[in-house]
mmCIF file of C-alpha atoms and ligand atoms in Angstrom:
data_model
loop_
_atom_site.group_PDB
_atom_site.id
_atom_site.type_symbol
_atom_site.label_atom_id
_atom_site.label_comp_id
_atom_site.label_asym_id
_atom_site.label_seq_id
_atom_site.Cartn_x
_atom_site.Cartn_y
_atom_site.Cartn_z
ATOM 1 C CA MET A 53 226.595 28.228 172.551
ATOM 2 C CA THR A 54 225.477 29.535 176.014
ATOM 3 C CA SER A 55 226.794 32.953 176.726
ATOM 4 C CA THR A 56 229.280 33.027 179.541
ATOM 5 C CA ARG A 57 227.410 35.759 181.399
ATOM 6 C CA VAL A 58 224.382 33.525 182.088
ATOM 7 C CA TRP A 59 226.383 31.882 184.911
ATOM 8 C CA GLN A 60 226.499 35.021 186.880
ATOM 9 C CA GLY A 61 224.715 34.400 190.143
ATOM 10 C CA HIS A 62 224.093 30.811 189.298
ATOM 11 C CA ASP A 63 223.070 28.787 192.405
ATOM 12 C CA LEU A 64 225.140 25.520 192.642
ATOM 13 C CA GLY A 65 223.054 24.182 195.476
ATOM 14 C CA THR A 66 223.916 22.649 198.913
ATOM 15 C CA ARG A 67 225.967 19.568 199.749
ATOM 16 C CA THR A 68 226.674 17.994 203.078
ATOM 17 C CA VAL A 69 230.316 16.677 202.970
ATOM 18 C CA SER A 70 231.817 14.366 205.680
ATOM 19 C CA TYR A 71 235.313 13.488 206.724
ATOM 20 C CA THR A 72 237.208 11.320 209.162
ATOM 21 C CA GLU A 73 240.381 11.869 211.239
ATOM 22 C CA ARG A 74 242.101 9.628 208.644
ATOM 23 C CA ASP A 75 241.130 12.071 205.913
ATOM 24 C CA ALA A 76 242.408 15.005 207.830
ATOM 25 C CA ILE A 77 245.789 13.380 208.614
ATOM 26 C CA LEU A 78 246.254 12.150 204.937
ATOM 27 C CA TYR A 79 245.591 15.743 203.970
ATOM 28 C CA ALA A 80 248.277 17.118 206.287
ATOM 29 C CA LEU A 81 250.667 14.578 205.033
ATOM 30 C CA ALA A 82 249.894 15.260 201.421
ATOM 31 C CA VAL A 83 250.538 19.044 201.790
ATOM 32 C CA GLY A 84 253.893 18.305 203.370
ATOM 33 C CA ALA A 85 253.544 17.846 207.216
ATOM 34 C CA GLY A 86 256.395 15.763 208.504
ATOM 35 C CA ALA A 87 255.901 12.645 210.531
ATOM 36 C CA ASP A 88 257.170 14.571 213.607
ATOM 37 C CA ARG A 89 254.249 17.067 213.330
ATOM 38 C CA LEU A 90 252.161 15.065 215.884
ATOM 39 C CA ASP A 91 249.738 17.920 216.210
ATOM 40 C CA LEU A 92 248.859 17.426 212.449
ATOM 41 C CA VAL A 93 249.373 13.726 211.827
ATOM 42 C CA TYR A 94 248.640 11.838 215.046
ATOM 43 C CA GLU A 95 245.151 11.224 216.206
ATOM 44 C CA ARG A 96 246.089 11.860 219.832
ATOM 45 C CA ASP A 97 247.223 15.415 219.318
ATOM 46 C CA LEU A 98 245.309 16.136 216.045
ATOM 47 C CA ARG A 99 244.421 19.668 214.929
ATOM 48 C CA VAL A 100 242.800 19.873 211.472
ATOM 49 C CA LEU A 101 244.292 22.277 208.989
ATOM 50 C CA PRO A 102 241.589 24.856 207.924
ATOM 51 C CA THR A 103 242.641 24.596 204.217
ATOM 52 C CA PHE A 104 241.490 20.899 204.413
ATOM 53 C CA ALA A 105 238.015 22.325 204.140
ATOM 54 C CA LEU A 106 238.829 23.411 200.598
ATOM 55 C CA THR A 107 239.247 19.879 199.472
ATOM 56 C CA LEU A 108 235.843 19.034 200.902
ATOM 57 C CA ALA A 109 234.291 21.961 199.086
ATOM 58 C CA GLN A 110 236.032 21.388 195.726
ATOM 59 C CA TRP A 111 232.693 19.887 194.563
ATOM 60 C CA ALA A 112 231.490 23.456 193.913
ATOM 61 C CA PRO A 113 233.881 24.655 191.163
ATOM 62 C CA ASP A 114 233.839 21.085 189.786
ATOM 63 C CA ALA A 115 230.021 21.217 189.520
ATOM 64 C CA LEU A 116 230.181 24.388 187.521
ATOM 65 C CA GLY A 117 232.636 22.759 185.003
ATOM 66 C CA THR A 118 230.360 19.708 184.758
ATOM 67 C CA LEU A 119 227.372 21.976 184.004
ATOM 68 C CA GLY A 120 229.343 23.197 180.967
ATOM 69 C CA ALA A 121 230.304 26.739 182.077
ATOM 70 C CA PHE A 122 233.892 26.188 180.879
ATOM 71 C CA ASP A 123 236.154 23.618 179.257
ATOM 72 C CA VAL A 124 237.397 21.462 182.114
ATOM 73 C CA THR A 125 240.339 20.166 180.123
ATOM 74 C CA THR A 126 241.896 23.701 179.872
ATOM 75 C CA ALA A 127 240.493 25.684 182.886
ATOM 76 C CA VAL A 128 242.838 26.126 185.792
ATOM 77 C CA HIS A 129 242.483 27.335 189.378
ATOM 78 C CA GLY A 130 243.502 30.989 189.212
ATOM 79 C CA GLN A 131 243.007 32.335 192.694
ATOM 80 C CA GLN A 132 241.715 31.374 196.109
ATOM 81 C CA ARG A 133 240.321 33.145 199.133
ATOM 82 C CA LEU A 134 239.373 31.601 202.519
ATOM 83 C CA THR A 135 237.889 33.212 205.668
ATOM 84 C CA VAL A 136 237.824 30.786 208.589
ATOM 85 C CA LYS A 137 234.785 31.277 210.968
ATOM 86 C CA GLY A 138 235.618 28.395 213.366
ATOM 87 C CA PRO A 139 237.842 25.318 213.798
ATOM 88 C CA LEU A 140 237.143 22.043 212.079
ATOM 89 C CA GLU A 141 236.442 19.125 214.334
ATOM 90 C CA ARG A 142 238.653 16.093 214.074
ATOM 91 C CA ALA A 143 235.976 14.435 212.057
ATOM 92 C CA GLY A 144 232.494 15.481 211.026
ATOM 93 C CA GLU A 145 230.038 16.812 208.556
ATOM 94 C CA LEU A 146 229.759 20.269 206.884
ATOM 95 C CA VAL A 147 226.788 21.761 205.123
ATOM 96 C CA THR A 148 228.144 23.728 202.253
ATOM 97 C CA SER A 149 226.275 26.012 199.842
ATOM 98 C CA ALA A 150 227.738 27.506 196.607
ATOM 99 C CA ARG A 151 226.985 30.013 193.971
ATOM 100 C CA VAL A 152 228.786 31.865 191.231
ATOM 101 C CA THR A 153 229.242 35.344 192.504
ATOM 102 C CA ASP A 154 231.076 36.822 189.510
ATOM 103 C CA VAL A 155 232.073 36.105 186.002
ATOM 104 C CA TRP A 156 234.874 38.389 184.712
ATOM 105 C CA ASP A 157 235.684 38.923 181.113
ATOM 106 C CA LYS A 158 239.408 38.842 180.424
ATOM 107 C CA GLY A 159 239.007 39.015 176.763
ATOM 108 C CA SER A 160 240.534 35.604 175.597
ATOM 109 C CA ALA A 161 239.465 34.107 178.920
ATOM 110 C CA ALA A 162 236.818 34.346 181.603
ATOM 111 C CA VAL A 163 237.256 34.126 185.333
ATOM 112 C CA PHE A 164 234.545 32.426 187.324
ATOM 113 C CA ASP A 165 234.346 33.230 191.015
ATOM 114 C CA VAL A 166 232.643 30.419 192.883
ATOM 115 C CA ARG A 167 231.770 31.148 196.570
ATOM 116 C CA VAL A 168 231.147 28.343 199.092
ATOM 117 C CA ASP A 169 229.492 29.199 202.484
ATOM 118 C CA CYS A 170 229.400 27.019 205.555
ATOM 119 C CA ASP A 171 229.294 27.672 209.258
ATOM 120 C CA ARG A 172 233.072 27.062 209.572
ATOM 121 C CA PHE A 173 234.262 29.034 206.570
ATOM 122 C CA THR A 174 233.632 31.151 203.497
ATOM 123 C CA ALA A 175 235.806 30.483 200.463
ATOM 124 C CA THR A 176 235.949 31.719 196.889
ATOM 125 C CA TRP A 177 237.587 29.881 194.045
ATOM 126 C CA SER A 178 238.584 31.916 190.969
ATOM 127 C CA ILE A 179 238.634 29.533 187.901
ATOM 128 C CA PHE A 180 240.534 30.920 184.932
ATOM 129 C CA ALA A 181 238.901 29.611 181.717
ATOM 130 C CA PRO A 182 240.752 30.178 178.536
ATOM 131 C CA GLY A 183 238.411 30.713 175.484
ATOM 132 C CA ALA A 184 235.454 31.669 177.604
ATOM 133 C CA GLY A 185 235.885 35.462 177.486
ATOM 134 C CA GLY A 186 234.774 38.029 175.033
ATOM 135 C CA PHE A 187 231.232 38.167 176.057
ATOM 136 C CA GLY A 188 231.143 41.961 176.739
ATOM 137 C CA GLY A 189 231.430 41.620 180.562
ATOM 138 C CA ALA A 190 233.379 43.688 183.082
ATOM 139 C CA ARG A 191 237.125 42.903 183.303
ATOM 140 C CA GLY A 192 237.235 42.646 186.997
ATOM 141 C CA PRO A 193 240.185 42.655 189.457
ATOM 142 C CA SER A 194 243.693 42.980 188.040
ATOM 143 C CA ALA A 195 246.959 41.516 189.198
ATOM 144 C CA PRO A 196 247.593 41.878 192.917
ATOM 145 C CA SER A 197 250.280 44.405 193.994
ATOM 146 C CA ARG A 198 253.530 43.412 195.641
ATOM 147 C CA PRO A 199 255.219 45.190 198.625
ATOM 148 C CA ASP A 200 257.815 47.606 197.380
ATOM 149 C CA ARG A 201 260.451 46.770 200.018
ATOM 150 C CA PRO A 202 262.745 43.725 200.570
ATOM 151 C CA ALA A 203 261.056 40.741 202.154
ATOM 152 C CA ASP A 204 261.374 40.198 205.898
ATOM 153 C CA HIS A 205 261.439 36.389 205.516
ATOM 154 C CA ARG A 206 263.003 34.091 202.873
ATOM 155 C CA LEU A 207 261.940 30.450 203.099
ATOM 156 C CA THR A 208 262.116 27.288 201.150
ATOM 157 C CA VAL A 209 258.944 25.335 200.465
ATOM 158 C CA PRO A 210 259.798 21.758 199.464
ATOM 159 C CA THR A 211 257.474 19.919 197.051
ATOM 160 C CA HIS A 212 257.525 16.183 196.471
ATOM 161 C CA SER A 213 257.603 14.236 193.137
ATOM 162 C CA ARG A 214 254.600 12.220 194.361
ATOM 163 C CA GLN A 215 252.805 15.086 195.798
ATOM 164 C CA ALA A 216 250.044 15.591 193.153
ATOM 165 C CA ALA A 217 249.453 11.820 192.971
ATOM 166 C CA LEU A 218 248.799 11.808 196.631
ATOM 167 C CA TYR A 219 246.904 15.007 196.995
ATOM 168 C CA ARG A 220 244.401 14.224 194.307
ATOM 169 C CA LEU A 221 243.101 11.339 196.415
ATOM 170 C CA LEU A 222 241.805 13.921 198.859
ATOM 171 C CA GLY A 223 239.172 15.002 196.273
ATOM 172 C CA ASP A 224 240.501 16.983 193.268
ATOM 173 C CA ARG A 225 240.862 14.341 190.614
ATOM 174 C CA HIS A 226 241.335 16.528 187.595
ATOM 175 C CA ALA A 227 243.322 14.470 185.092
ATOM 176 C CA MET A 228 245.995 17.296 184.343
ATOM 177 C CA HIS A 229 247.536 16.552 187.730
ATOM 178 C CA ILE A 230 248.286 12.895 186.999
ATOM 179 C CA ASP A 231 247.978 12.148 183.334
ATOM 180 C CA PRO A 232 250.812 13.466 181.004
ATOM 181 C CA GLU A 233 248.444 13.593 178.056
ATOM 182 C CA ALA A 234 245.843 15.606 179.985
ATOM 183 C CA ALA A 235 248.549 18.005 181.067
ATOM 184 C CA LYS A 236 249.621 18.394 177.445
ATOM 185 C CA ALA A 237 245.983 19.119 176.394
ATOM 186 C CA ALA A 238 246.094 21.930 179.026
ATOM 187 C CA GLY A 239 249.259 23.309 177.378
ATOM 188 C CA LEU A 240 251.828 21.972 179.961
ATOM 189 C CA PRO A 241 254.703 19.635 179.454
ATOM 190 C CA ARG A 242 253.847 17.441 182.369
ATOM 191 C CA PRO A 243 251.378 16.967 185.271
ATOM 192 C CA PHE A 244 251.445 19.888 187.600
ATOM 193 C CA LEU A 245 250.604 20.366 191.232
ATOM 194 C CA HIS A 246 247.080 21.450 192.499
ATOM 195 C CA GLY A 247 247.173 25.146 193.401
ATOM 196 C CA LEU A 248 245.583 24.400 196.745
ATOM 197 C CA CYS A 249 248.288 21.896 197.541
ATOM 198 C CA THR A 250 251.022 24.418 196.694
ATOM 199 C CA LEU A 251 249.290 27.010 198.838
ATOM 200 C CA ALA A 252 248.866 24.727 201.881
ATOM 201 C CA ALA A 253 252.382 23.495 201.547
ATOM 202 C CA ALA A 254 253.616 27.195 201.651
ATOM 203 C CA LEU A 255 251.614 27.871 204.807
ATOM 204 C CA LEU A 256 253.410 25.338 206.879
ATOM 205 C CA PRO A 257 256.816 26.988 206.916
ATOM 206 C CA LEU A 258 255.246 30.438 206.744
ATOM 207 C CA ALA A 259 253.284 29.717 209.968
ATOM 208 C CA ASP A 260 256.383 28.324 211.667
ATOM 209 C CA THR A 261 258.381 31.417 210.815
ATOM 210 C CA LEU A 262 255.634 33.697 212.194
ATOM 211 C CA GLY A 263 255.481 31.622 215.403
ATOM 212 C CA ALA A 264 251.908 30.731 214.595
ATOM 213 C CA HIS A 265 250.136 27.379 214.441
ATOM 214 C CA PRO A 266 249.036 26.503 210.932
ATOM 215 C CA ALA A 267 245.604 25.357 212.189
ATOM 216 C CA ASP A 268 245.093 28.871 213.575
ATOM 217 C CA LEU A 269 244.785 30.242 209.923
ATOM 218 C CA ALA A 270 242.078 32.934 209.931
ATOM 219 C CA GLU A 271 242.350 34.476 206.480
ATOM 220 C CA LEU A 272 244.096 33.377 203.243
ATOM 221 C CA GLU A 273 244.291 34.572 199.694
ATOM 222 C CA ALA A 274 246.716 34.080 196.789
ATOM 223 C CA ARG A 275 246.915 33.977 193.003
ATOM 224 C CA PHE A 276 248.327 30.847 191.213
ATOM 225 C CA ALA A 277 250.424 32.820 188.729
ATOM 226 C CA ALA A 278 252.208 29.900 186.992
ATOM 227 C CA PRO A 279 252.208 26.102 187.291
ATOM 228 C CA VAL A 280 254.216 24.285 189.928
ATOM 229 C CA PHE A 281 255.766 20.956 188.945
ATOM 230 C CA PRO A 282 255.877 18.285 191.770
ATOM 231 C CA GLY A 283 259.392 18.018 193.176
ATOM 232 C CA ASP A 284 260.412 21.671 192.432
ATOM 233 C CA PRO A 285 261.335 23.467 195.621
ATOM 234 C CA LEU A 286 259.862 26.948 195.913
ATOM 235 C CA ALA A 287 261.416 30.116 197.268
ATOM 236 C CA LEU A 288 258.885 31.962 199.424
ATOM 237 C CA HIS A 289 259.267 35.638 200.322
ATOM 238 C CA GLY A 290 257.114 36.929 203.264
ATOM 239 C CA TRP A 291 256.488 40.523 204.428
ATOM 240 C CA THR A 292 255.102 41.024 207.926
ATOM 241 C CA GLY A 293 252.991 44.021 208.673
ATOM 242 C CA ASP A 294 250.280 45.347 211.019
ATOM 243 C CA ASP A 295 248.323 42.188 211.439
ATOM 244 C CA THR A 296 249.118 38.698 212.863
ATOM 245 C CA GLY A 297 250.166 37.389 209.454
ATOM 246 C CA ALA A 298 252.129 38.126 206.336
ATOM 247 C CA ARG A 299 251.943 38.972 202.678
ATOM 248 C CA PHE A 300 253.821 36.470 200.569
ATOM 249 C CA GLU A 301 254.949 35.352 197.117
ATOM 250 C CA ALA A 302 256.673 32.275 195.802
ATOM 251 C CA SER A 303 258.737 31.454 192.882
ATOM 252 C CA ALA A 304 260.033 28.219 191.357
ATOM 253 C CA GLY A 305 263.687 27.348 190.770
ATOM 254 C CA ASP A 306 263.672 28.810 187.317
ATOM 255 C CA GLY A 307 262.576 32.221 188.636
ATOM 256 C CA ARG A 308 258.868 31.981 187.568
ATOM 257 C CA SER A 309 256.510 33.633 190.066
ATOM 258 C CA VAL A 310 254.017 30.813 190.999
ATOM 259 C CA LEU A 311 252.161 32.436 193.909
ATOM 260 C CA THR A 312 251.476 36.165 193.859
ATOM 261 C CA GLY A 313 249.376 38.451 195.991
ATOM 262 C CA GLY A 314 249.505 36.019 198.980
ATOM 263 C CA HIS A 315 248.188 37.054 202.384
ATOM 264 C CA ALA A 316 247.747 34.831 205.356
ATOM 265 C CA ARG A 317 246.569 35.860 208.813
ATOM 266 C CA PHE A 318 246.777 33.594 211.833
ATOM 267 C CA ALA A 319 244.614 33.915 214.936
ATOM 268 C CA PRO A 320 243.520 31.243 217.417
ATOM 269 C CA ALA A 321 239.807 30.519 216.691
ATOM 270 C CA ALA A 322 237.270 30.886 219.410
ATOM 271 C CA PRO A 323 236.621 27.501 221.160
ATOM 272 C CA THR A 324 233.519 25.637 219.887
ATOM 273 C CA ARG A 325 230.756 24.935 222.394
ATOM 274 C CA GLU A 326 232.011 21.521 223.273
ATOM 275 C CA GLU A 327 235.490 22.872 224.071
ATOM 276 C CA THR A 328 234.346 25.713 226.213
ATOM 277 C CA PRO A 329 234.885 24.913 229.871
ATOM 278 C CA ASP A 330 231.579 24.770 231.837
ATOM 279 C CA ALA A 331 229.544 25.228 228.636
HETATM 280 C C1 LIG B 1325 240.809 22.570 187.824
HETATM 281 C C2 LIG B 1325 242.279 22.911 188.091
HETATM 282 C C3 LIG B 1325 242.768 22.885 189.370
HETATM 283 C C4 LIG B 1325 244.130 23.263 189.661
HETATM 284 O O1 LIG B 1325 244.534 23.303 190.729
HETATM 285 S S1 LIG B 1325 245.116 23.877 188.349
HETATM 286 C C5 LIG B 1325 246.653 24.168 189.221
HETATM 287 C C6 LIG B 1325 246.843 25.502 189.838
HETATM 288 N N1 LIG B 1325 246.771 26.608 188.891
HETATM 289 C C7 LIG B 1325 247.740 26.883 187.987
HETATM 290 O O2 LIG B 1325 248.828 26.234 187.944
HETATM 291 C C8 LIG B 1325 247.589 28.054 187.081
HETATM 292 C C9 LIG B 1325 248.825 28.839 187.106
HETATM 293 N N2 LIG B 1325 248.600 30.113 186.340
HETATM 294 C C10 LIG B 1325 248.808 30.269 185.037
HETATM 295 O O3 LIG B 1325 249.271 29.442 184.358
HETATM 296 C C11 LIG B 1325 248.521 31.629 184.526
HETATM 297 O O4 LIG B 1325 248.337 32.647 185.571
HETATM 298 C C12 LIG B 1325 247.186 31.590 183.673
HETATM 299 C C13 LIG B 1325 247.313 30.729 182.491
HETATM 300 C C14 LIG B 1325 246.060 31.282 184.568
HETATM 301 C C15 LIG B 1325 247.000 33.099 183.090
HETATM 302 O O5 LIG B 1325 248.132 33.516 182.511
HETATM 303 P P1 LIG B 1325 247.955 34.304 181.181
HETATM 304 O O6 LIG B 1325 247.084 33.790 180.206
HETATM 305 O O7 LIG B 1325 249.304 34.701 180.618
HETATM 306 O O8 LIG B 1325 247.239 35.658 181.642
HETATM 307 P P2 LIG B 1325 247.691 37.166 181.542
HETATM 308 O O9 LIG B 1325 247.682 37.508 180.053
HETATM 309 O O10 LIG B 1325 248.876 37.376 182.404
HETATM 310 O O11 LIG B 1325 246.479 37.966 182.227
HETATM 311 C C16 LIG B 1325 245.218 38.001 181.524
HETATM 312 C C17 LIG B 1325 244.252 38.585 182.537
HETATM 313 O O12 LIG B 1325 243.932 37.558 183.468
HETATM 314 C C18 LIG B 1325 244.272 37.905 184.771
HETATM 315 N N3 LIG B 1325 244.926 36.768 185.422
HETATM 316 C C19 LIG B 1325 246.171 36.227 185.103
HETATM 317 N N4 LIG B 1325 246.480 35.248 185.852
HETATM 318 C C20 LIG B 1325 245.359 34.998 186.618
HETATM 319 C C21 LIG B 1325 245.016 34.052 187.621
HETATM 320 N N5 LIG B 1325 245.876 33.108 187.979
HETATM 321 N N6 LIG B 1325 243.852 34.197 188.252
HETATM 322 C C22 LIG B 1325 242.997 35.136 187.943
HETATM 323 N N7 LIG B 1325 243.178 36.039 186.967
HETATM 324 C C23 LIG B 1325 244.375 36.006 186.292
HETATM 325 C C24 LIG B 1325 245.299 39.044 184.657
HETATM 326 O O13 LIG B 1325 245.283 39.853 185.769
HETATM 327 C C25 LIG B 1325 244.755 39.682 183.382
HETATM 328 O O14 LIG B 1325 243.646 40.502 183.757
HETATM 329 P P3 LIG B 1325 243.728 42.130 183.792
HETATM 330 O O15 LIG B 1325 244.298 42.582 182.523
HETATM 331 O O16 LIG B 1325 242.396 42.570 184.120
HETATM 332 O O17 LIG B 1325 244.705 42.428 184.873
#
């Protein structure tokens, strides 16, 4: 069997991905934007959510699984980071390049960090792969810390029973999100929500509460600490601090922490060349 450590630094190549206004609107609907959010769901007023880029770049962690680095039937998305460098056009093409930046040895599991670079964003997926650890590597980062004071904001994040079935059509077709047998094979009682769908759903009420526009997201990170089942409402706690954003966590109705170590910063992006007056 190939040692897990050989994937460290592996170049996953470059792909050009394209999308239309329709894709961007479907994405906004899938992560919970209401029909009254004309700025997210109506061509006339459309602003594209930066997290939509993550569905377009999902090919990168998927490619690593296809190459055999980990067992795709049991690996789950563990953490996500995103740095936005510029706004997404209403439709377009993105040239994305990906490589494995780190492989951490958690003993019984490995965590693969897959970084995607593009002129509009840099993003890192951490894939938690049970059974792939124990190869003598560094343990890597531990659990994120939580603020030791009461939250400044307490919000509800609704999720919908059809949400995973809809969200998967945007690009992440892993069977565990739709097929009860595949979910059982991954150790869960029923299909569960994509981590990136949960995260994007949480950002909508968080941005509203902070008085920010969700399309002005500049930085994002969070750990997927436990599975979310479609239809379960989440309780989100937010802590505001020095920057134009917040730290946040979310828990399910039964008290399980499902998002930990969350941080989102919102800042209007610099206009693109075409949008700059007199450019
Ligand atoms: C292809 C799939 C796409 C998807 O979207 S899947 C859906 C979204 N993801 C999920 O629903 C996953 C939810 N998270 C979980 O269920 C759990 O979370 C895990 C099963 C991933 C891990 O739980 P456990 O096996 O109990 O881990 P531990 O014993 O608490 O920690 C072992 C080490 O692993 C680190 N770790 C724990 N959770 C994560 C994570 N989510 N991402 C990255 N690392 C993680 C810890 O810190 C620690 O390491 P240290 O001892 O060095 O601190």
